[in-house]
Short mmCIF file of C-alpha atoms in Angstrom, two decimals:
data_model
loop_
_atom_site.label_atom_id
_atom_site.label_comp_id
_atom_site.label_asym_id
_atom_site.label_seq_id
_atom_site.Cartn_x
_atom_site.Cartn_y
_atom_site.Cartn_z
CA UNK Z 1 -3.28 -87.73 43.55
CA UNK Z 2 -0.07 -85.51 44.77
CA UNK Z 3 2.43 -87.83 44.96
CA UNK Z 4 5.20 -85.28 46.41
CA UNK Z 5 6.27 -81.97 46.57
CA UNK Z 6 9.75 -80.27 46.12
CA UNK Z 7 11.06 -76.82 47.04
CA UNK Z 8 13.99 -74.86 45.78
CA UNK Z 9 15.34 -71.61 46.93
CA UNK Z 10 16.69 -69.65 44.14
CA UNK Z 11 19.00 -66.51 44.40
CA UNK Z 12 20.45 -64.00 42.23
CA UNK Z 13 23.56 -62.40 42.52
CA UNK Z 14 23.78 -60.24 39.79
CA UNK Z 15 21.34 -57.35 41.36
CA UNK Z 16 22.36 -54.13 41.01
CA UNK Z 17 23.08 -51.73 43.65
CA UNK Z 18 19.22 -50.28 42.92
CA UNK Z 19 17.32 -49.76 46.14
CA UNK Z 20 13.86 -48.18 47.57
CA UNK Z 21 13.37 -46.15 50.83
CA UNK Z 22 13.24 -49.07 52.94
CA UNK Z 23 16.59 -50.54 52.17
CA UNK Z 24 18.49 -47.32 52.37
CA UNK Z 25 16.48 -46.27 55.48
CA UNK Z 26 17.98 -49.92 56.59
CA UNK Z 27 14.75 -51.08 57.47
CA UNK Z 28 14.58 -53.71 54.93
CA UNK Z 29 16.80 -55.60 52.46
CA UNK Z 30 15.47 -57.28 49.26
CA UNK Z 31 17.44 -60.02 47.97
CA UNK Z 32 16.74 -61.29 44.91
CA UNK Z 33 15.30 -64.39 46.37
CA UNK Z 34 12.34 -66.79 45.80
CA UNK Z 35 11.17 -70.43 47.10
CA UNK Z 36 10.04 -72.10 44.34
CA UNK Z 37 7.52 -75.49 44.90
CA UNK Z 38 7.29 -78.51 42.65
CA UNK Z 39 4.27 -80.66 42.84
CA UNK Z 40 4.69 -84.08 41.03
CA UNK Z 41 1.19 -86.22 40.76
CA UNK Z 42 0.78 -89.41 40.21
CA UNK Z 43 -0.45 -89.78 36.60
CA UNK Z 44 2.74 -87.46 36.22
CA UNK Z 45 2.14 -83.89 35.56
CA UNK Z 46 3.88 -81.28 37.33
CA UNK Z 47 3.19 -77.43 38.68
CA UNK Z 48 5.21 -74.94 39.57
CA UNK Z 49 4.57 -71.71 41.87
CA UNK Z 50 6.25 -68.81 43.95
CA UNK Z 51 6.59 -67.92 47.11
CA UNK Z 52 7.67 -64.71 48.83
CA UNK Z 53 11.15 -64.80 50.07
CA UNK Z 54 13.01 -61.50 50.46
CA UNK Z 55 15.43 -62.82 53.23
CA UNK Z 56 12.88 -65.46 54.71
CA UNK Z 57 13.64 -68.51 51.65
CA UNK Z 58 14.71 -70.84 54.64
CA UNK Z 59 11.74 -70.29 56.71
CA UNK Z 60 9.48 -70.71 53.65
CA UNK Z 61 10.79 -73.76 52.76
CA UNK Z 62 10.60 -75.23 56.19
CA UNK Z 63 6.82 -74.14 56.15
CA UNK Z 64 6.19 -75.96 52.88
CA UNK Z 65 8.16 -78.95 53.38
CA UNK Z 66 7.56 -79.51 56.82
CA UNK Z 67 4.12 -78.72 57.88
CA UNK Z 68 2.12 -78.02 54.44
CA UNK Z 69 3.31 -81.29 52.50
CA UNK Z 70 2.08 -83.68 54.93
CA UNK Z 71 -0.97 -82.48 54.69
CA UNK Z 72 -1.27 -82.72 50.92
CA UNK Z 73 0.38 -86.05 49.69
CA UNK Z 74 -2.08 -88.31 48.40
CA UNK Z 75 -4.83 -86.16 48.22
CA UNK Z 76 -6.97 -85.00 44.99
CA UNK Z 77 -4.89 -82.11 43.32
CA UNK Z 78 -7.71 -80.79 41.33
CA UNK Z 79 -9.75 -80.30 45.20
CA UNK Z 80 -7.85 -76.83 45.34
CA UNK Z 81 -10.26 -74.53 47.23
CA UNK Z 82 -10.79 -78.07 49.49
CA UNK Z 83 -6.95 -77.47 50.43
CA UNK Z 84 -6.54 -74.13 50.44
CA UNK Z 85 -8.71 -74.33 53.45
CA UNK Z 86 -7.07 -77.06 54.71
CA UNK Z 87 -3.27 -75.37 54.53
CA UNK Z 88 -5.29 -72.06 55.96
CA UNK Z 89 -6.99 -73.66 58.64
CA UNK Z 90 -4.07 -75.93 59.93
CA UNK Z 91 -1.71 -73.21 60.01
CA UNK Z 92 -4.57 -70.79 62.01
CA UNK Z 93 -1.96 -70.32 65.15
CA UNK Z 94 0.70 -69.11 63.63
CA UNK Z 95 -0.25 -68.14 60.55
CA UNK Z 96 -2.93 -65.96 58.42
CA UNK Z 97 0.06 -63.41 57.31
CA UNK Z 98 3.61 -63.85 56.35
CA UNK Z 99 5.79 -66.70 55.91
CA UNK Z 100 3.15 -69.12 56.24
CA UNK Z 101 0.30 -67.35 53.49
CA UNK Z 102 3.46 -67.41 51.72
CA UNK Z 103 4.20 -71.18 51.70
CA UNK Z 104 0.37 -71.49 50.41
CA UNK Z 105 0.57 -69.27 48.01
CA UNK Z 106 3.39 -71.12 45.89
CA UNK Z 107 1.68 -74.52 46.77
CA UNK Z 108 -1.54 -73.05 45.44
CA UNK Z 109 -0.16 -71.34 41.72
CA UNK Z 110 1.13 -74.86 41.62
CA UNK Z 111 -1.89 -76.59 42.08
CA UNK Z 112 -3.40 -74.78 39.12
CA UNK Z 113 -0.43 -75.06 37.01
CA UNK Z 114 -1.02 -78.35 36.75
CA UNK Z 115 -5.32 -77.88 36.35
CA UNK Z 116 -4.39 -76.41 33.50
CA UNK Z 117 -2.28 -78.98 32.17
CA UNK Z 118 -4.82 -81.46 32.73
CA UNK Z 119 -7.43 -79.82 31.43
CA UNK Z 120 -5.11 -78.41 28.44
CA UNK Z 121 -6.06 -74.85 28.78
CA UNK Z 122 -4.29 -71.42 30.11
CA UNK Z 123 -5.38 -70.59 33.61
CA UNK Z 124 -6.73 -67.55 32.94
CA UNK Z 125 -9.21 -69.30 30.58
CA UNK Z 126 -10.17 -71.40 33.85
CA UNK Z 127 -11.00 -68.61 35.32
CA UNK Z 128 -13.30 -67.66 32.77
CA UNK Z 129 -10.95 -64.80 30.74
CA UNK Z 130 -10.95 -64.07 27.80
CA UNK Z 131 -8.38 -60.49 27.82
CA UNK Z 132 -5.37 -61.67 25.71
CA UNK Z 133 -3.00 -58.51 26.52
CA UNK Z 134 -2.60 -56.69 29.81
CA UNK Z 135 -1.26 -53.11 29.73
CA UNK Z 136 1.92 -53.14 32.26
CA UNK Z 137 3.61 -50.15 33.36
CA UNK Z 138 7.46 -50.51 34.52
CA UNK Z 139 8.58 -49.58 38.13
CA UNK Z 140 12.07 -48.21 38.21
CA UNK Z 141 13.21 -44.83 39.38
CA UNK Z 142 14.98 -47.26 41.83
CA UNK Z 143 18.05 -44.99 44.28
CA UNK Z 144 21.32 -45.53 43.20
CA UNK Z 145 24.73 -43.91 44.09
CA UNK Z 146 25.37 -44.49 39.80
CA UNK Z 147 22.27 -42.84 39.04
CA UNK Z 148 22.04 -38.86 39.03
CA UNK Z 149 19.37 -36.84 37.08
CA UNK Z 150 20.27 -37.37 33.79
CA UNK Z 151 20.98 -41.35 34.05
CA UNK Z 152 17.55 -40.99 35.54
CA UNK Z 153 15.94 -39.68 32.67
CA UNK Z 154 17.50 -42.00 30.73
CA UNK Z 155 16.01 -44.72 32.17
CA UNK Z 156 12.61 -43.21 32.18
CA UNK Z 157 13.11 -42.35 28.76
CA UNK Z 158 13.97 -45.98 27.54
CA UNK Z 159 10.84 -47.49 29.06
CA UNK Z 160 8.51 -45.02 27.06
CA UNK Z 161 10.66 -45.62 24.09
CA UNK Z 162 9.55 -49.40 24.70
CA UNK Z 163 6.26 -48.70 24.30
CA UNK Z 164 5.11 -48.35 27.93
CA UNK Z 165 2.62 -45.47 28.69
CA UNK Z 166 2.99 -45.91 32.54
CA UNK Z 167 5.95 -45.95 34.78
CA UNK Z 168 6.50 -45.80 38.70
CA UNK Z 169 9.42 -44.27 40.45
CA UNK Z 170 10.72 -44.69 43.60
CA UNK Z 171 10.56 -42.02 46.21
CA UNK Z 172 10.58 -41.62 50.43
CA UNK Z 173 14.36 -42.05 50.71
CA UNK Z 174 15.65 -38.73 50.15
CA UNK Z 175 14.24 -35.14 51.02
CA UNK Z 176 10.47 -34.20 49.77
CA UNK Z 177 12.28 -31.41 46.89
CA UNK Z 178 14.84 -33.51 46.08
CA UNK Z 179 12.18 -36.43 45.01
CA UNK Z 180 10.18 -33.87 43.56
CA UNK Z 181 12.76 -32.41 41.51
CA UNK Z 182 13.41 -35.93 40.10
CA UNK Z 183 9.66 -36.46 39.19
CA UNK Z 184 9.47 -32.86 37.24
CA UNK Z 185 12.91 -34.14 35.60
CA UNK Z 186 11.22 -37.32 34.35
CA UNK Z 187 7.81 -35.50 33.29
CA UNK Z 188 10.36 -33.23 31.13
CA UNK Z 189 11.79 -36.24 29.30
CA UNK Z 190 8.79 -38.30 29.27
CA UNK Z 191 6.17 -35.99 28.27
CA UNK Z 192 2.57 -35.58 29.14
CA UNK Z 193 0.99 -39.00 27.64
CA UNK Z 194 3.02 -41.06 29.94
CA UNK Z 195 1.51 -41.68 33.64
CA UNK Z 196 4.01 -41.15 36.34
CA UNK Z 197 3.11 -43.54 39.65
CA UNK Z 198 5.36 -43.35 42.89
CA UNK Z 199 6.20 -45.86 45.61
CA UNK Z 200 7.12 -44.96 48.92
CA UNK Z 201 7.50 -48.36 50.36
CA UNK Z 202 5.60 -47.85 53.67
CA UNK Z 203 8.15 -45.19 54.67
CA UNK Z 204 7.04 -42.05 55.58
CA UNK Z 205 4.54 -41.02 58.86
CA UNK Z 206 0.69 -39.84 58.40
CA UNK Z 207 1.84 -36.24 58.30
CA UNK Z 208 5.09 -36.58 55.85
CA UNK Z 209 2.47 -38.58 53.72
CA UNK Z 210 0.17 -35.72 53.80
CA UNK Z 211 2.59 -33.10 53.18
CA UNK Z 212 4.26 -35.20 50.28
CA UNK Z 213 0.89 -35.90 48.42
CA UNK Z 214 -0.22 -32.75 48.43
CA UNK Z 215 3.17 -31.64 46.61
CA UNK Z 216 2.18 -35.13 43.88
CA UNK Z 217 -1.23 -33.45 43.19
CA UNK Z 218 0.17 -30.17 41.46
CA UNK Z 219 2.13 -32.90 39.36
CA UNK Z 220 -0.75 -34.55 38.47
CA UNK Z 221 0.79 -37.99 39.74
CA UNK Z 222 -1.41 -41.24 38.86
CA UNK Z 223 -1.32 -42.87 41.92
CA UNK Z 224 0.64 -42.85 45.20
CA UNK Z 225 1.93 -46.32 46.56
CA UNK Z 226 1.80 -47.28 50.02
CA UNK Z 227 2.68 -43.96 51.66
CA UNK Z 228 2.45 -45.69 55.20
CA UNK Z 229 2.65 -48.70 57.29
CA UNK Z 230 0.38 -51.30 55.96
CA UNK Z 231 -1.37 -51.68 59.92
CA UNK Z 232 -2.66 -47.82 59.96
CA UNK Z 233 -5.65 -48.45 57.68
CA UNK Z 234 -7.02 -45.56 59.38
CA UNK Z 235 -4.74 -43.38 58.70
CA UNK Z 236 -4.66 -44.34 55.07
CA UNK Z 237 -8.23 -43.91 54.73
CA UNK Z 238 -7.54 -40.29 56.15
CA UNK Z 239 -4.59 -39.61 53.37
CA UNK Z 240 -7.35 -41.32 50.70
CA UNK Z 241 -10.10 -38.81 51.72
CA UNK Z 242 -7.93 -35.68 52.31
CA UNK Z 243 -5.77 -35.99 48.68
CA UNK Z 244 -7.01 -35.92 45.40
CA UNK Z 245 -3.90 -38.69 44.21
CA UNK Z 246 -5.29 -41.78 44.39
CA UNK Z 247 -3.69 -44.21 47.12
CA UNK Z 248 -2.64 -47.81 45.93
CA UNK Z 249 -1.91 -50.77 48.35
CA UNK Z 250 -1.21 -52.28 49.84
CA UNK Z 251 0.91 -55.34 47.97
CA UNK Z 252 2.31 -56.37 51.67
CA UNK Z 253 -1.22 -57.50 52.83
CA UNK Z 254 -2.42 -61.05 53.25
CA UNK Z 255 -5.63 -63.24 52.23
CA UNK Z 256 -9.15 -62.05 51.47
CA UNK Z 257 -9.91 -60.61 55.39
CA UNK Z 258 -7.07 -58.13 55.41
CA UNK Z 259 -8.38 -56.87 51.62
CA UNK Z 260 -11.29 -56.98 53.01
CA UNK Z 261 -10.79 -54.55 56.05
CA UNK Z 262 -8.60 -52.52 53.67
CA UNK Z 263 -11.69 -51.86 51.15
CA UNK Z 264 -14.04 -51.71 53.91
CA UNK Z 265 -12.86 -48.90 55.87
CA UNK Z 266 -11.92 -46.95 52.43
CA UNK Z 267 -8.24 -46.94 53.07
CA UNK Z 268 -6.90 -47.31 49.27
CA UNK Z 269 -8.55 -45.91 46.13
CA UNK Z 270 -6.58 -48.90 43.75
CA UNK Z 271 -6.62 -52.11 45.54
CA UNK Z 272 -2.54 -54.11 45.06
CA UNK Z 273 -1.56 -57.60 45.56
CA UNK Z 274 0.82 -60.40 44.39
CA UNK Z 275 -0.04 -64.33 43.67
CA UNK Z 276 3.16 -64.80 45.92
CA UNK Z 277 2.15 -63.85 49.01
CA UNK Z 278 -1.58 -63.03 49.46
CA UNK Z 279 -2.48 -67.13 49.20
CA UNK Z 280 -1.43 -68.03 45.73
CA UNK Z 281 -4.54 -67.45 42.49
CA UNK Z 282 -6.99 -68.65 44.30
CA UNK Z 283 -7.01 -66.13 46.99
CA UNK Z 284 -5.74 -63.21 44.50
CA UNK Z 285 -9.18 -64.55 42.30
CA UNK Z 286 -10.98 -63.89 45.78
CA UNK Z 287 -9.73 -60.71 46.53
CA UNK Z 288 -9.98 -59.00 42.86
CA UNK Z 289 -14.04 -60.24 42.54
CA UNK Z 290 -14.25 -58.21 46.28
CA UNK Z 291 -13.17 -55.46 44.51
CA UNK Z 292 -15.17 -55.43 41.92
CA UNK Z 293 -17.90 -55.78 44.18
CA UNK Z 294 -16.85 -53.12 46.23
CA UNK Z 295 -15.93 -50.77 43.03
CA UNK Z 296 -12.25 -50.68 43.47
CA UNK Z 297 -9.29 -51.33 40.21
CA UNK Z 298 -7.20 -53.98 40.74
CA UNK Z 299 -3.43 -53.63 39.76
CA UNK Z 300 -1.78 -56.48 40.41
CA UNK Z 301 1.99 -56.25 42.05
CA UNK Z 302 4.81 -57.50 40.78
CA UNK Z 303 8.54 -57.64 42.23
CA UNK Z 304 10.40 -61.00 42.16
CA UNK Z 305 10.97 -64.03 40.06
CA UNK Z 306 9.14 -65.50 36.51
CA UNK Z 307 6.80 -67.90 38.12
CA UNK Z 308 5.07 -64.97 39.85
CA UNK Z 309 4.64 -62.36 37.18
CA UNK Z 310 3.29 -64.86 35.35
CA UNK Z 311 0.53 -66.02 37.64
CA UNK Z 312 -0.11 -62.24 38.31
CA UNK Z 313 -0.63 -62.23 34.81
CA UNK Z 314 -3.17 -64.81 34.24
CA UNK Z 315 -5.28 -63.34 36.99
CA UNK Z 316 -5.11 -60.06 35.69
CA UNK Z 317 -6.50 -61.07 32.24
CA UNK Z 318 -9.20 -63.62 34.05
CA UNK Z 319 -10.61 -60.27 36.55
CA UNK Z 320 -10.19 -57.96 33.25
CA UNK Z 321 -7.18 -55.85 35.51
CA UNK Z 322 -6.59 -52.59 33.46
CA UNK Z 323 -2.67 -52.28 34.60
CA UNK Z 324 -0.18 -55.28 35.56
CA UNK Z 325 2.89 -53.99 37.77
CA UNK Z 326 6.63 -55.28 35.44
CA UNK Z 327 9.91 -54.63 36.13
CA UNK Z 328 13.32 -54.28 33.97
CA UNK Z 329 15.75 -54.36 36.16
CA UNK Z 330 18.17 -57.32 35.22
CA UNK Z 331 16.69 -60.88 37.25
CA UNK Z 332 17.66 -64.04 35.68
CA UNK Z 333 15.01 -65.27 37.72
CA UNK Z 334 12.27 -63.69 35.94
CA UNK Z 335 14.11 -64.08 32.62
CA UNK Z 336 16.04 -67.38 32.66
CA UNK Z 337 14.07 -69.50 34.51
CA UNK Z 338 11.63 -70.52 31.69
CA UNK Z 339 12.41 -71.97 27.97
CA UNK Z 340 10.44 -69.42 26.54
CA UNK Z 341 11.01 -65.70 26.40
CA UNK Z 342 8.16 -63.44 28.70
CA UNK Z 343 6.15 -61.87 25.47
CA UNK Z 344 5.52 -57.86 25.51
CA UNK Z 345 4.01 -56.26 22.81
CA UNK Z 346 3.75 -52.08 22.50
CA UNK Z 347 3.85 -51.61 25.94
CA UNK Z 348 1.43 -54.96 26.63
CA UNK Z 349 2.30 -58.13 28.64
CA UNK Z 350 0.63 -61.09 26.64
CA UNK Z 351 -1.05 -63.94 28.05
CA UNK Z 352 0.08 -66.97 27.16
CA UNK Z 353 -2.07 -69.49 25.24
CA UNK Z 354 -0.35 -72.46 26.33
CA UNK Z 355 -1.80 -74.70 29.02
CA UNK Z 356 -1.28 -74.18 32.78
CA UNK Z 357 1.09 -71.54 33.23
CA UNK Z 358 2.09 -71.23 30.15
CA UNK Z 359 6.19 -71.72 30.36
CA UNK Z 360 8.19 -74.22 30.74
CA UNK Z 361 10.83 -74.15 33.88
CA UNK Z 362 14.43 -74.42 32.14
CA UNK Z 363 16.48 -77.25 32.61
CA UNK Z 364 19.36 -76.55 35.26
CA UNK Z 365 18.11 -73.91 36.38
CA UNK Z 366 17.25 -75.07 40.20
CA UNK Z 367 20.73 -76.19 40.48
CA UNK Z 368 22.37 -73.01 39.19
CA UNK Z 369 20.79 -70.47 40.67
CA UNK Z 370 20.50 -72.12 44.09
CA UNK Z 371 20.87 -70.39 47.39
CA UNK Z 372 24.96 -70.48 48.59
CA UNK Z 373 23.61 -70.66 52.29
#
């Protein structure tokens, strides 16, 4: 029985100055900022999972505490799917995308945190894996008034030295030939082994898209992320017929029906999304078994605290994912909050064997890295 549920927003101010083509267009900031939620039950085990939060933590929390608890105390924690449905369906008029898919989703990665504890096995193993490793490829290429070409190549250059045979770089904030002089800059240092991805961040319009990916095609790019607003999905099923770079997206929609229209009307060629904001594992579960079905990769996202990558993680290995998104850049909040140290090996992300989760939240570390406001 859930006996109570606890939230915590958690902030980081140590960020650097990094930023994609939304913030420097100055239509969108991300703090370093998650909602994390605590269920307690009352034979005493305890889950932990993410929410979405970049600039939203208070509204999250409200969401959670206020209107999704009630509706969960006392109940059976192991009836997940039962209250997934429930959260879903009593949040209907307000809710299906954003802050409120949001709240679920850390509600439901804690929900099988603690499955997993009970039943003393990983998650992904609940979900029927059996894939150990994931292959991850690092996004950085972030914009940076301290980073000109060469520090660039640097940092491209470290992640391959790491082992990593994928990377993703940032583009949409400054002029077409400037962003593709810094992707023929990192091909130089990187060589032709390594796969180059970039992310545009939902930035530029259908034609600047078109334009831009025909330029990524005579660099043999991997994939191109999110080129446009998440809503035109007919537009991006235009760019995904008319280019020969495969389109990836898009990470900012919600819940098995958007995924759905998204795959339906052809509007991606590599389907994205994140445990912390689509509905949580159960939903991400959902979605990657549609794509299957439909014949579409799944690459999971990946941009914010621990708790997240590592739920993205288990549900990569459990659908049999071929790339997990991973990041870098310095985050206590993906590498402080647990005991345990995040394992890579040669370029791999591995699974953890332990149950639920996998990691154990460090003591303290709700209290110092809570929000100032």
């Amino acid at each position: 029985m859930i006996k109570d549920i606890r939230t915590y927003k958690l902030c980081y101010e140590g960020i650097n100055d990094e930023r994609d083509a939304l913030a420097i267009k100055g239509l969108a900031e991300h703090p370093m900022e998650i909602v994390v939620t605590e269920i307690e039950t009352s034979d005493g085990y305890v889950g932990y999972g993410e929410s979405l939060a970049y600039g939203c933590s208070d509204a999250v929390q409200v969401t959670i505490e206020k209107i999704l608890k009630p509706l969960l105390l006392k109940e059976d924690e192991e009836l997940i799917e039962y209250l997934w449905d429930k959260m879903y369906k009593a949040t209907l008029r307000f809710g299906r995308r954003g802050i409120a898919i949001a709240g679920i989703s850390g509600v439901d990665t804690g929900l099988w945190d603690i499955m997993g504890k009970k039943a003393k096995k990983p998650i992904y193993k609940l979900l029927g894996g059996s894939k150990r490793k994931v292959r991850a490829y690092i996004t950085g290429g972030y914009y940076s008034e301290k980073k000109d070409l060469e520090k660039l190549r640097d940092e491209e250059a470290y992640y391959v030295k790491m082992g990593f045979k994928g990377i993703k770089v940032k583009i949409g904030a400054k002029s077409m030939e400037e962003d593709i002089e810094r992707l023929k800059a990192i091909r130089e240092v990187v060589g032709e082994d390594v796969k180059i991805a970039v992310d545009a961040n939902n930035v530029y319009t259908f034609e600047e898209a078109l334009e831009m990916g025909r330029r990524l095609e005579k660099l043999g790019i991997w994939f191109f992320e999110e080129p446009i607003q998440t809503d035109y999905l007919d537009l991006s099923a235009r760019l995904a017929e008319e280019l020969e770079v495969p389109i990836a997206g898009y990470e900012t929609a919600y819940t098995r029906w958007e995924f759905y229209e998204i795959m339906r009307k052809r509007a991606v060629d590599i389907v994205q999304t994140d445990v912390m904001w689509t509905g949580g594992i159960s939903e991400m579960m959902k979605i990657g078994n549609m794509a299957k079905v439909m014949g579409y990769p799944l690459i999971p996202h990946y941009s914010a605290g621990g708790i997240s990558l590592i739920g993205n993680l288990h549900v990569a290995a459990a659908l049999n994912s071929p790339w997990i998104e991973m990041h870098l850049r310095k985050n206590d909040l993906r590498d402080k909050i647990f005991k345990e140290s995040i394992e890579i090996d040669n370029g791999h992300l591995v699974v953890p064997d332990r149950p639920g989760l996998g990691y154990t939240i460090r003591d303290g570390v709700f209290e110092e890295y809570k929000c100032k406001s």
